[in-house]
């Protein structure tokens, strides 16, 4: 499905979402007649300082002016790997985008991420992983880190990494692995209208509380995270 | 050290100890009031990474992070310190969950600040999915705690710098103190070079790395509010100073940050090198900034450097 197909299927009542060099900004109309703010990264575009500042600005302009949920569409590269982006403080721009999305979600503008293509590393942290519910579309291929970079840092051969990736969900790229970890809450189906699946999710949004560690435990992908976090929390509260 | 330890005050010991060279435990020991640190899930519990054995890699009993509580000038603080000498201080499942739990407690208590001593290359690639998600959970927990009124201060000056998702978490903190070796970035030099070529970034050019990602540049840009010399006592004093300066967090902070970052792009977006940015900031002989001793640099930064106060 192309981005246009996805937008049309999600919003049969219409949308005004523009794709400007891979940066998606706009609004769409839900079946209820309410509007949904839409932003995102398309065409496997790298997320750099110039893209991030436009995305965060789009959300900030909407806060206080509009109401309704927010959709973050993701088909990105990783963060833009360049001297210029790092020189200008890319970490701040990506963190700012995530902070704005988290703030919106905590203050009456529930956020949904829709991973319909690729994403990786810092780009995924600043977009899909900063939403309350991250949805995958079949065929999406997120990868936390690409294998060439992994090979360089881990000093393992590409062959060794590819071999381990076949049997190891905890580091291997892919939608199903991230689902098992609790990062991706659910995967929609192309067999049913996307608009119906979006409406069903909006009607039954989980609480804003971050439950991804519990999800990862229930799915057998992250057996320790929830328990460790809970034990530290309890110890810290007792220590007062 | 020639004098016997009993003749040295804790502050003198902290002043003579390099933050960069010290272990995570030594940093905490000297940063906090003497004897006040209490660890949560210490190494005696042997909560190791369940994933490193897949790669035949050694585990560490604290998984490379020390979390607990202590006192700073008598007042309670929650603290987390990453050990950059274990797996580059990278975030794995257990490592990350310890910090998440600490932040969730801080949110509930609401009145006790958190100090995070970053020393990290980012996601631990051997457990990349778990590490990435841990960072996402920490970012969420930082923002929820800040929204509840918790001050979260990042201290950056370790061997592994503050890279990858660590850089994003740092960007979520209320304020940062940084020393010259405290590099802050998303993509590390080697990663940029591998992906984009040596023409884009020569990772072996150490001067380029320091001036693009190092503490001095981050201070002058306003990414870090305080620059400190490389010793634990200066970090302690910076933490106390920042705890006194940090204001409340809310929508206005994010709007101000949007303006602060957009302004940076307008002013410096066409600059090719850090020296060009420093020159544009009005620093005469900007090319000498990397050689300036800490005291002279701090004086310069206080006069010229930007801050991110109330705008992050």
PDB file of N, CA, C and O in Angstrom, chain A residues 53 56-57 79 81-84 86-88 91-92 95-96 99 105 121 144 149-150 152 164 169-172 181 208 213 222-225 229 231 233 237 239, chain B residues 45 47 54-55 69 93 101 104 108 125 129 132-133 137 140 167-168 171 184-187 194-196 200 217-218 223 254 257-258 260 264 269 272-273 312:
ATOM      1  N   UNK A  53      12.106  19.758  13.677  1.00  0.00           N
ATOM      2  CA  UNK A  53      11.578  21.028  14.179  1.00  0.00           C
ATOM      3  C   UNK A  53      10.213  21.339  13.543  1.00  0.00           C
ATOM      4  O   UNK A  53       9.351  21.949  14.186  1.00  0.00           O
ATOM      5  N   UNK A  56       7.605  18.938  15.406  1.00  0.00           N
ATOM      6  CA  UNK A  56       7.267  19.382  16.766  1.00  0.00           C
ATOM      7  C   UNK A  56       6.452  20.675  16.708  1.00  0.00           C
ATOM      8  O   UNK A  56       5.497  20.854  17.483  1.00  0.00           O
ATOM      9  N   UNK A  57       6.778  21.560  15.754  1.00  0.00           N
ATOM     10  CA  UNK A  57       6.022  22.799  15.614  1.00  0.00           C
ATOM     11  C   UNK A  57       4.574  22.547  15.242  1.00  0.00           C
ATOM     12  O   UNK A  57       3.661  23.228  15.724  1.00  0.00           O
ATOM     13  N   UNK A  79      17.852   8.295  12.326  1.00  0.00           N
ATOM     14  CA  UNK A  79      18.174   9.716  12.409  1.00  0.00           C
ATOM     15  C   UNK A  79      19.167  10.058  11.297  1.00  0.00           C
ATOM     16  O   UNK A  79      19.916   9.178  10.860  1.00  0.00           O
ATOM     17  N   UNK A  81      22.368  10.845   9.756  1.00  0.00           N
ATOM     18  CA  UNK A  81      23.739  10.701  10.241  1.00  0.00           C
ATOM     19  C   UNK A  81      24.606  11.676   9.480  1.00  0.00           C
ATOM     20  O   UNK A  81      25.021  11.410   8.358  1.00  0.00           O
ATOM     21  N   UNK A  82      24.841  12.825  10.073  1.00  0.00           N
ATOM     22  CA  UNK A  82      25.658  13.822   9.394  1.00  0.00           C
ATOM     23  C   UNK A  82      26.372  14.693  10.407  1.00  0.00           C
ATOM     24  O   UNK A  82      25.933  14.835  11.552  1.00  0.00           O
ATOM     25  N   UNK A  83      27.448  15.289   9.944  1.00  0.00           N
ATOM     26  CA  UNK A  83      28.189  16.224  10.786  1.00  0.00           C
ATOM     27  C   UNK A  83      27.306  17.410  11.138  1.00  0.00           C
ATOM     28  O   UNK A  83      27.264  17.852  12.287  1.00  0.00           O
ATOM     29  N   UNK A  84      26.587  17.943  10.147  1.00  0.00           N
ATOM     30  CA  UNK A  84      25.780  19.142  10.381  1.00  0.00           C
ATOM     31  C   UNK A  84      24.705  18.895  11.442  1.00  0.00           C
ATOM     32  O   UNK A  84      24.516  19.713  12.350  1.00  0.00           O
ATOM     33  N   UNK A  86      24.589  16.696  13.853  1.00  0.00           N
ATOM     34  CA  UNK A  86      25.164  16.537  15.199  1.00  0.00           C
ATOM     35  C   UNK A  86      25.727  17.862  15.713  1.00  0.00           C
ATOM     36  O   UNK A  86      25.593  18.194  16.883  1.00  0.00           O
ATOM     37  N   UNK A  87      26.333  18.632  14.808  1.00  0.00           N
ATOM     38  CA  UNK A  87      26.865  19.946  15.180  1.00  0.00           C
ATOM     39  C   UNK A  87      25.758  20.830  15.765  1.00  0.00           C
ATOM     40  O   UNK A  87      25.970  21.567  16.729  1.00  0.00           O
ATOM     41  N   UNK A  88      24.579  20.737  15.187  1.00  0.00           N
ATOM     42  CA  UNK A  88      23.467  21.593  15.613  1.00  0.00           C
ATOM     43  C   UNK A  88      22.693  21.019  16.792  1.00  0.00           C
ATOM     44  O   UNK A  88      21.744  21.640  17.270  1.00  0.00           O
ATOM     45  N   UNK A  91      20.400  15.589  19.066  1.00  0.00           N
ATOM     46  CA  UNK A  91      19.783  14.930  20.234  1.00  0.00           C
ATOM     47  C   UNK A  91      18.702  15.805  20.858  1.00  0.00           C
ATOM     48  O   UNK A  91      17.663  15.315  21.294  1.00  0.00           O
ATOM     49  N   UNK A  92      18.926  17.121  20.855  1.00  0.00           N
ATOM     50  CA  UNK A  92      17.914  18.014  21.421  1.00  0.00           C
ATOM     51  C   UNK A  92      16.662  18.083  20.544  1.00  0.00           C
ATOM     52  O   UNK A  92      15.541  18.156  21.056  1.00  0.00           O
ATOM     53  N   UNK A  95      14.787  14.745  20.942  1.00  0.00           N
ATOM     54  CA  UNK A  95      14.181  14.696  22.274  1.00  0.00           C
ATOM     55  C   UNK A  95      12.991  15.648  22.349  1.00  0.00           C
ATOM     56  O   UNK A  95      11.942  15.299  22.895  1.00  0.00           O
ATOM     57  N   UNK A  96      13.144  16.828  21.759  1.00  0.00           N
ATOM     58  CA  UNK A  96      12.067  17.818  21.783  1.00  0.00           C
ATOM     59  C   UNK A  96      10.813  17.281  21.107  1.00  0.00           C
ATOM     60  O   UNK A  96       9.701  17.421  21.632  1.00  0.00           O
ATOM     61  N   UNK A  99       9.280  14.784  23.390  1.00  0.00           N
ATOM     62  CA  UNK A  99       8.701  15.450  24.561  1.00  0.00           C
ATOM     63  C   UNK A  99       7.353  16.080  24.222  1.00  0.00           C
ATOM     64  O   UNK A  99       6.400  16.007  25.013  1.00  0.00           O
ATOM     65  N   UNK A 105       0.100  13.714  24.672  1.00  0.00           N
ATOM     66  CA  UNK A 105      -0.593  12.483  25.078  1.00  0.00           C
ATOM     67  C   UNK A 105      -1.049  12.558  26.530  1.00  0.00           C
ATOM     68  O   UNK A 105      -2.131  12.088  26.877  1.00  0.00           O
ATOM     69  N   UNK A 121      16.473   3.286  15.104  1.00  0.00           N
ATOM     70  CA  UNK A 121      17.293   4.035  16.067  1.00  0.00           C
ATOM     71  C   UNK A 121      16.603   5.287  16.588  1.00  0.00           C
ATOM     72  O   UNK A 121      15.481   5.239  17.087  1.00  0.00           O
ATOM     73  N   UNK A 144      16.093  -1.477  14.846  1.00  0.00           N
ATOM     74  CA  UNK A 144      16.688  -0.537  15.801  1.00  0.00           C
ATOM     75  C   UNK A 144      18.024  -0.032  15.268  1.00  0.00           C
ATOM     76  O   UNK A 144      18.332   1.135  15.303  1.00  0.00           O
ATOM     77  N   UNK A 149      26.203  -1.120  10.723  1.00  0.00           N
ATOM     78  CA  UNK A 149      26.645  -0.364  11.900  1.00  0.00           C
ATOM     79  C   UNK A 149      26.860  -1.286  13.084  1.00  0.00           C
ATOM     80  O   UNK A 149      27.800  -1.134  13.864  1.00  0.00           O
ATOM     81  N   UNK A 150      25.937  -2.254  13.219  1.00  0.00           N
ATOM     82  CA  UNK A 150      26.054  -3.218  14.309  1.00  0.00           C
ATOM     83  C   UNK A 150      27.356  -3.995  14.199  1.00  0.00           C
ATOM     84  O   UNK A 150      28.049  -4.223  15.194  1.00  0.00           O
ATOM     85  N   UNK A 152      30.091  -3.081  12.818  1.00  0.00           N
ATOM     86  CA  UNK A 152      31.231  -2.207  13.143  1.00  0.00           C
ATOM     87  C   UNK A 152      31.379  -2.075  14.664  1.00  0.00           C
ATOM     88  O   UNK A 152      32.489  -2.175  15.197  1.00  0.00           O
ATOM     89  N   UNK A 164      22.782 -15.053  13.874  1.00  0.00           N
ATOM     90  CA  UNK A 164      22.162 -14.878  15.191  1.00  0.00           C
ATOM     91  C   UNK A 164      20.781 -14.227  15.073  1.00  0.00           C
ATOM     92  O   UNK A 164      19.877 -14.530  15.836  1.00  0.00           O
ATOM     93  N   UNK A 169      15.266 -12.957  18.995  1.00  0.00           N
ATOM     94  CA  UNK A 169      14.318 -11.840  18.883  1.00  0.00           C
ATOM     95  C   UNK A 169      14.775 -10.571  19.573  1.00  0.00           C
ATOM     96  O   UNK A 169      14.343  -9.489  19.225  1.00  0.00           O
ATOM     97  N   UNK A 170      15.678 -10.665  20.551  1.00  0.00           N
ATOM     98  CA  UNK A 170      15.990  -9.507  21.386  1.00  0.00           C
ATOM     99  C   UNK A 170      16.816  -8.451  20.652  1.00  0.00           C
ATOM    100  O   UNK A 170      16.819  -7.293  21.030  1.00  0.00           O
ATOM    101  N   UNK A 171      17.492  -8.822  19.585  1.00  0.00           N
ATOM    102  CA  UNK A 171      18.205  -7.782  18.836  1.00  0.00           C
ATOM    103  C   UNK A 171      17.824  -7.760  17.363  1.00  0.00           C
ATOM    104  O   UNK A 171      18.096  -6.780  16.675  1.00  0.00           O
ATOM    105  N   UNK A 172      17.165  -8.789  16.877  1.00  0.00           N
ATOM    106  CA  UNK A 172      16.929  -8.886  15.443  1.00  0.00           C
ATOM    107  C   UNK A 172      15.913  -7.846  14.973  1.00  0.00           C
ATOM    108  O   UNK A 172      14.946  -7.568  15.666  1.00  0.00           O
ATOM    109  N   UNK A 181       8.460  -7.671  22.094  1.00  0.00           N
ATOM    110  CA  UNK A 181       9.090  -6.863  23.154  1.00  0.00           C
ATOM    111  C   UNK A 181       8.082  -5.982  23.881  1.00  0.00           C
ATOM    112  O   UNK A 181       8.377  -5.450  24.944  1.00  0.00           O
ATOM    113  N   UNK A 208      -3.165   6.184  29.686  1.00  0.00           N
ATOM    114  CA  UNK A 208      -1.918   6.843  29.289  1.00  0.00           C
ATOM    115  C   UNK A 208      -0.691   6.234  29.970  1.00  0.00           C
ATOM    116  O   UNK A 208       0.432   6.444  29.545  1.00  0.00           O
ATOM    117  N   UNK A 213       6.322  -2.483  29.320  1.00  0.00           N
ATOM    118  CA  UNK A 213       7.137  -3.536  29.935  1.00  0.00           C
ATOM    119  C   UNK A 213       6.279  -4.749  30.327  1.00  0.00           C
ATOM    120  O   UNK A 213       6.686  -5.894  30.130  1.00  0.00           O
ATOM    121  N   UNK A 222      10.294  -9.775  26.782  1.00  0.00           N
ATOM    122  CA  UNK A 222      11.158  -9.134  27.782  1.00  0.00           C
ATOM    123  C   UNK A 222      10.738  -9.639  29.143  1.00  0.00           C
ATOM    124  O   UNK A 222       9.798  -9.136  29.743  1.00  0.00           O
ATOM    125  N   UNK A 223      11.433 -10.623  29.638  1.00  0.00           N
ATOM    126  CA  UNK A 223      10.974 -11.287  30.853  1.00  0.00           C
ATOM    127  C   UNK A 223      11.397 -10.547  32.119  1.00  0.00           C
ATOM    128  O   UNK A 223      10.814 -10.748  33.174  1.00  0.00           O
ATOM    129  N   UNK A 224      12.412  -9.666  32.010  1.00  0.00           N
ATOM    130  CA  UNK A 224      12.951  -9.070  33.229  1.00  0.00           C
ATOM    131  C   UNK A 224      12.542  -7.613  33.464  1.00  0.00           C
ATOM    132  O   UNK A 224      12.496  -7.159  34.611  1.00  0.00           O
ATOM    133  N   UNK A 225      12.298  -6.860  32.409  1.00  0.00           N
ATOM    134  CA  UNK A 225      12.177  -5.406  32.537  1.00  0.00           C
ATOM    135  C   UNK A 225      11.108  -4.989  33.553  1.00  0.00           C
ATOM    136  O   UNK A 225      11.364  -4.175  34.438  1.00  0.00           O
ATOM    137  N   UNK A 229      11.995  -3.044  37.112  1.00  0.00           N
ATOM    138  CA  UNK A 229      11.505  -1.671  37.310  1.00  0.00           C
ATOM    139  C   UNK A 229      10.615  -1.597  38.550  1.00  0.00           C
ATOM    140  O   UNK A 229      10.706  -0.668  39.353  1.00  0.00           O
ATOM    141  N   UNK A 231      10.639  -3.617  41.176  1.00  0.00           N
ATOM    142  CA  UNK A 231      11.428  -3.801  42.408  1.00  0.00           C
ATOM    143  C   UNK A 231      12.173  -2.528  42.784  1.00  0.00           C
ATOM    144  O   UNK A 231      12.217  -2.155  43.959  1.00  0.00           O
ATOM    145  N   UNK A 233      11.352   0.510  41.944  1.00  0.00           N
ATOM    146  CA  UNK A 233      10.339   1.492  42.361  1.00  0.00           C
ATOM    147  C   UNK A 233       9.939   1.245  43.814  1.00  0.00           C
ATOM    148  O   UNK A 233       9.893   2.180  44.630  1.00  0.00           O
ATOM    149  N   UNK A 237      10.552   3.754  47.013  1.00  0.00           N
ATOM    150  CA  UNK A 237       9.427   4.295  47.784  1.00  0.00           C
ATOM    151  C   UNK A 237       9.577   3.961  49.266  1.00  0.00           C
ATOM    152  O   UNK A 237       9.277   4.782  50.132  1.00  0.00           O
ATOM    153  N   UNK A 239      12.332   3.656  50.783  1.00  0.00           N
ATOM    154  CA  UNK A 239      13.518   4.315  51.320  1.00  0.00           C
ATOM    155  C   UNK A 239      13.233   5.729  51.804  1.00  0.00           C
ATOM    156  O   UNK A 239      14.086   6.349  52.405  1.00  0.00           O
TER     157      UNK A 239
ATOM    158  N   UNK B  45      22.860  -8.940  44.311  1.00  0.00           N
ATOM    159  CA  UNK B  45      21.638  -9.615  43.839  1.00  0.00           C
ATOM    160  C   UNK B  45      21.859 -10.297  42.483  1.00  0.00           C
ATOM    161  O   UNK B  45      20.997 -11.045  42.020  1.00  0.00           O
ATOM    162  N   UNK B  47      21.652  -9.431  39.394  1.00  0.00           N
ATOM    163  CA  UNK B  47      20.650  -9.280  38.327  1.00  0.00           C
ATOM    164  C   UNK B  47      21.379  -8.913  37.039  1.00  0.00           C
ATOM    165  O   UNK B  47      21.559  -7.755  36.701  1.00  0.00           O
ATOM    166  N   UNK B  54      24.108 -15.080  24.841  1.00  0.00           N
ATOM    167  CA  UNK B  54      23.874 -15.455  23.437  1.00  0.00           C
ATOM    168  C   UNK B  54      25.108 -15.110  22.607  1.00  0.00           C
ATOM    169  O   UNK B  54      25.430 -15.769  21.623  1.00  0.00           O
ATOM    170  N   UNK B  55      25.799 -14.061  23.007  1.00  0.00           N
ATOM    171  CA  UNK B  55      26.981 -13.597  22.267  1.00  0.00           C
ATOM    172  C   UNK B  55      28.278 -14.018  22.953  1.00  0.00           C
ATOM    173  O   UNK B  55      29.340 -13.516  22.608  1.00  0.00           O
ATOM    174  N   UNK B  69      19.606   5.871  46.339  1.00  0.00           N
ATOM    175  CA  UNK B  69      19.314   7.188  46.898  1.00  0.00           C
ATOM    176  C   UNK B  69      20.499   7.636  47.746  1.00  0.00           C
ATOM    177  O   UNK B  69      21.339   6.824  48.152  1.00  0.00           O
ATOM    178  N   UNK B  93      18.264  -4.480  28.708  1.00  0.00           N
ATOM    179  CA  UNK B  93      16.955  -4.637  29.345  1.00  0.00           C
ATOM    180  C   UNK B  93      17.003  -4.345  30.848  1.00  0.00           C
ATOM    181  O   UNK B  93      16.228  -3.537  31.364  1.00  0.00           O
ATOM    182  N   UNK B 101      12.508   2.261  36.779  1.00  0.00           N
ATOM    183  CA  UNK B 101      11.883   2.090  38.091  1.00  0.00           C
ATOM    184  C   UNK B 101      12.175   3.252  39.017  1.00  0.00           C
ATOM    185  O   UNK B 101      11.306   3.742  39.747  1.00  0.00           O
ATOM    186  N   UNK B 104      10.092   6.220  37.974  1.00  0.00           N
ATOM    187  CA  UNK B 104       8.674   6.046  38.328  1.00  0.00           C
ATOM    188  C   UNK B 104       8.457   6.319  39.814  1.00  0.00           C
ATOM    189  O   UNK B 104       7.433   6.895  40.205  1.00  0.00           O
ATOM    190  N   UNK B 108       6.217   9.406  41.699  1.00  0.00           N
ATOM    191  CA  UNK B 108       5.236   9.207  42.776  1.00  0.00           C
ATOM    192  C   UNK B 108       5.542  10.085  43.979  1.00  0.00           C
ATOM    193  O   UNK B 108       4.654  10.660  44.590  1.00  0.00           O
ATOM    194  N   UNK B 125      23.790  -3.125  21.571  1.00  0.00           N
ATOM    195  CA  UNK B 125      23.336  -3.716  20.313  1.00  0.00           C
ATOM    196  C   UNK B 125      23.006  -5.202  20.426  1.00  0.00           C
ATOM    197  O   UNK B 125      22.168  -5.708  19.697  1.00  0.00           O
ATOM    198  N   UNK B 129      16.662  -4.439  20.653  1.00  0.00           N
ATOM    199  CA  UNK B 129      15.225  -4.150  20.770  1.00  0.00           C
ATOM    200  C   UNK B 129      14.851  -3.823  22.208  1.00  0.00           C
ATOM    201  O   UNK B 129      14.105  -2.882  22.472  1.00  0.00           O
ATOM    202  N   UNK B 132      16.465  -0.353  23.079  1.00  0.00           N
ATOM    203  CA  UNK B 132      15.751   0.769  22.449  1.00  0.00           C
ATOM    204  C   UNK B 132      14.452   1.065  23.205  1.00  0.00           C
ATOM    205  O   UNK B 132      14.117   2.208  23.496  1.00  0.00           O
ATOM    206  N   UNK B 133      13.746  -0.002  23.510  1.00  0.00           N
ATOM    207  CA  UNK B 133      12.466   0.175  24.203  1.00  0.00           C
ATOM    208  C   UNK B 133      12.684   0.690  25.623  1.00  0.00           C
ATOM    209  O   UNK B 133      11.906   1.525  26.113  1.00  0.00           O
ATOM    210  N   UNK B 137      11.006   3.990  27.241  1.00  0.00           N
ATOM    211  CA  UNK B 137      10.312   3.975  28.537  1.00  0.00           C
ATOM    212  C   UNK B 137      10.924   4.995  29.500  1.00  0.00           C
ATOM    213  O   UNK B 137      10.210   5.648  30.265  1.00  0.00           O
ATOM    214  N   UNK B 140       9.785   8.485  28.513  1.00  0.00           N
ATOM    215  CA  UNK B 140       8.411   8.697  28.987  1.00  0.00           C
ATOM    216  C   UNK B 140       8.406   8.938  30.505  1.00  0.00           C
ATOM    217  O   UNK B 140       7.719   9.829  31.001  1.00  0.00           O
ATOM    218  N   UNK B 167      21.671  10.342  24.393  1.00  0.00           N
ATOM    219  CA  UNK B 167      21.579  11.746  24.018  1.00  0.00           C
ATOM    220  C   UNK B 167      20.144  12.240  24.031  1.00  0.00           C
ATOM    221  O   UNK B 167      19.867  13.390  24.409  1.00  0.00           O
ATOM    222  N   UNK B 168      19.215  11.371  23.636  1.00  0.00           N
ATOM    223  CA  UNK B 168      17.798  11.763  23.664  1.00  0.00           C
ATOM    224  C   UNK B 168      17.291  11.873  25.099  1.00  0.00           C
ATOM    225  O   UNK B 168      16.523  12.788  25.425  1.00  0.00           O
ATOM    226  N   UNK B 171      18.433  15.019  26.474  1.00  0.00           N
ATOM    227  CA  UNK B 171      17.612  16.111  25.957  1.00  0.00           C
ATOM    228  C   UNK B 171      16.279  16.252  26.673  1.00  0.00           C
ATOM    229  O   UNK B 171      15.617  17.279  26.559  1.00  0.00           O
ATOM    230  N   UNK B 184      28.135  14.759  23.711  1.00  0.00           N
ATOM    231  CA  UNK B 184      26.702  14.492  23.598  1.00  0.00           C
ATOM    232  C   UNK B 184      26.339  14.493  22.116  1.00  0.00           C
ATOM    233  O   UNK B 184      26.582  15.471  21.417  1.00  0.00           O
ATOM    234  N   UNK B 185      25.755  13.382  21.652  1.00  0.00           N
ATOM    235  CA  UNK B 185      25.344  13.294  20.250  1.00  0.00           C
ATOM    236  C   UNK B 185      24.394  12.116  20.093  1.00  0.00           C
ATOM    237  O   UNK B 185      24.186  11.358  21.042  1.00  0.00           O
ATOM    238  N   UNK B 186      23.817  11.978  18.915  1.00  0.00           N
ATOM    239  CA  UNK B 186      23.004  10.792  18.636  1.00  0.00           C
ATOM    240  C   UNK B 186      23.898   9.760  17.941  1.00  0.00           C
ATOM    241  O   UNK B 186      24.229   8.736  18.511  1.00  0.00           O
ATOM    242  N   UNK B 187      24.295  10.063  16.712  1.00  0.00           N
ATOM    243  CA  UNK B 187      25.174   9.126  15.998  1.00  0.00           C
ATOM    244  C   UNK B 187      26.616   9.335  16.440  1.00  0.00           C
ATOM    245  O   UNK B 187      27.109  10.464  16.452  1.00  0.00           O
ATOM    246  N   UNK B 194      30.907   5.085   9.069  1.00  0.00           N
ATOM    247  CA  UNK B 194      30.536   3.829   8.422  1.00  0.00           C
ATOM    248  C   UNK B 194      29.416   4.038   7.416  1.00  0.00           C
ATOM    249  O   UNK B 194      29.427   3.470   6.324  1.00  0.00           O
ATOM    250  N   UNK B 195      28.455   4.850   7.777  1.00  0.00           N
ATOM    251  CA  UNK B 195      27.288   5.013   6.926  1.00  0.00           C
ATOM    252  C   UNK B 195      27.471   6.044   5.825  1.00  0.00           C
ATOM    253  O   UNK B 195      26.867   5.935   4.767  1.00  0.00           O
ATOM    254  N   UNK B 196      28.260   7.090   6.117  1.00  0.00           N
ATOM    255  CA  UNK B 196      28.323   8.207   5.176  1.00  0.00           C
ATOM    256  C   UNK B 196      29.711   8.427   4.584  1.00  0.00           C
ATOM    257  O   UNK B 196      29.868   9.270   3.708  1.00  0.00           O
ATOM    258  N   UNK B 200      32.482  12.606   5.149  1.00  0.00           N
ATOM    259  CA  UNK B 200      31.444  13.237   5.967  1.00  0.00           C
ATOM    260  C   UNK B 200      31.934  13.441   7.402  1.00  0.00           C
ATOM    261  O   UNK B 200      31.716  14.487   7.996  1.00  0.00           O
ATOM    262  N   UNK B 217      31.394  22.797  23.126  1.00  0.00           N
ATOM    263  CA  UNK B 217      30.422  23.184  22.090  1.00  0.00           C
ATOM    264  C   UNK B 217      28.996  23.103  22.632  1.00  0.00           C
ATOM    265  O   UNK B 217      28.169  23.983  22.388  1.00  0.00           O
ATOM    266  N   UNK B 218      28.714  22.047  23.379  1.00  0.00           N
ATOM    267  CA  UNK B 218      27.345  21.898  23.913  1.00  0.00           C
ATOM    268  C   UNK B 218      27.021  23.031  24.877  1.00  0.00           C
ATOM    269  O   UNK B 218      25.893  23.513  24.931  1.00  0.00           O
ATOM    270  N   UNK B 223      23.038  23.795  24.916  1.00  0.00           N
ATOM    271  CA  UNK B 223      22.496  22.454  25.139  1.00  0.00           C
ATOM    272  C   UNK B 223      22.732  22.012  26.581  1.00  0.00           C
ATOM    273  O   UNK B 223      21.960  21.256  27.150  1.00  0.00           O
ATOM    274  N   UNK B 254       8.058  23.831  26.585  1.00  0.00           N
ATOM    275  CA  UNK B 254       8.177  23.215  25.257  1.00  0.00           C
ATOM    276  C   UNK B 254       8.054  24.266  24.159  1.00  0.00           C
ATOM    277  O   UNK B 254       8.747  24.195  23.137  1.00  0.00           O
ATOM    278  N   UNK B 257      11.295  25.953  24.070  1.00  0.00           N
ATOM    279  CA  UNK B 257      12.317  25.097  23.456  1.00  0.00           C
ATOM    280  C   UNK B 257      12.170  25.085  21.940  1.00  0.00           C
ATOM    281  O   UNK B 257      13.164  25.119  21.204  1.00  0.00           O
ATOM    282  N   UNK B 258      10.946  25.046  21.465  1.00  0.00           N
ATOM    283  CA  UNK B 258      10.704  25.110  20.015  1.00  0.00           C
ATOM    284  C   UNK B 258      11.350  26.377  19.445  1.00  0.00           C
ATOM    285  O   UNK B 258      12.053  26.338  18.433  1.00  0.00           O
ATOM    286  N   UNK B 260      13.720  28.219  20.860  1.00  0.00           N
ATOM    287  CA  UNK B 260      15.162  28.164  21.065  1.00  0.00           C
ATOM    288  C   UNK B 260      15.850  27.350  19.965  1.00  0.00           C
ATOM    289  O   UNK B 260      16.872  27.771  19.407  1.00  0.00           O
ATOM    290  N   UNK B 264      18.181  28.542  16.743  1.00  0.00           N
ATOM    291  CA  UNK B 264      19.516  27.985  16.501  1.00  0.00           C
ATOM    292  C   UNK B 264      19.688  27.625  15.025  1.00  0.00           C
ATOM    293  O   UNK B 264      20.726  27.899  14.429  1.00  0.00           O
ATOM    294  N   UNK B 269      22.346  27.346  11.030  1.00  0.00           N
ATOM    295  CA  UNK B 269      22.025  26.212  10.145  1.00  0.00           C
ATOM    296  C   UNK B 269      22.946  26.074   8.955  1.00  0.00           C
ATOM    297  O   UNK B 269      23.075  24.990   8.393  1.00  0.00           O
ATOM    298  N   UNK B 272      29.388  25.261   8.830  1.00  0.00           N
ATOM    299  CA  UNK B 272      29.960  23.979   8.446  1.00  0.00           C
ATOM    300  C   UNK B 272      30.716  23.328   9.598  1.00  0.00           C
ATOM    301  O   UNK B 272      30.857  22.116   9.653  1.00  0.00           O
ATOM    302  N   UNK B 273      31.179  24.142  10.513  1.00  0.00           N
ATOM    303  CA  UNK B 273      32.034  23.623  11.582  1.00  0.00           C
ATOM    304  C   UNK B 273      31.725  24.380  12.869  1.00  0.00           C
ATOM    305  O   UNK B 273      31.209  25.498  12.850  1.00  0.00           O
ATOM    306  N   UNK B 312      13.431  23.906  27.938  1.00  0.00           N
ATOM    307  CA  UNK B 312      13.743  22.520  27.621  1.00  0.00           C
ATOM    308  C   UNK B 312      12.811  21.582  28.384  1.00  0.00           C
ATOM    309  O   UNK B 312      12.194  21.976  29.334  1.00  0.00           O
TER     310      UNK B 312
END
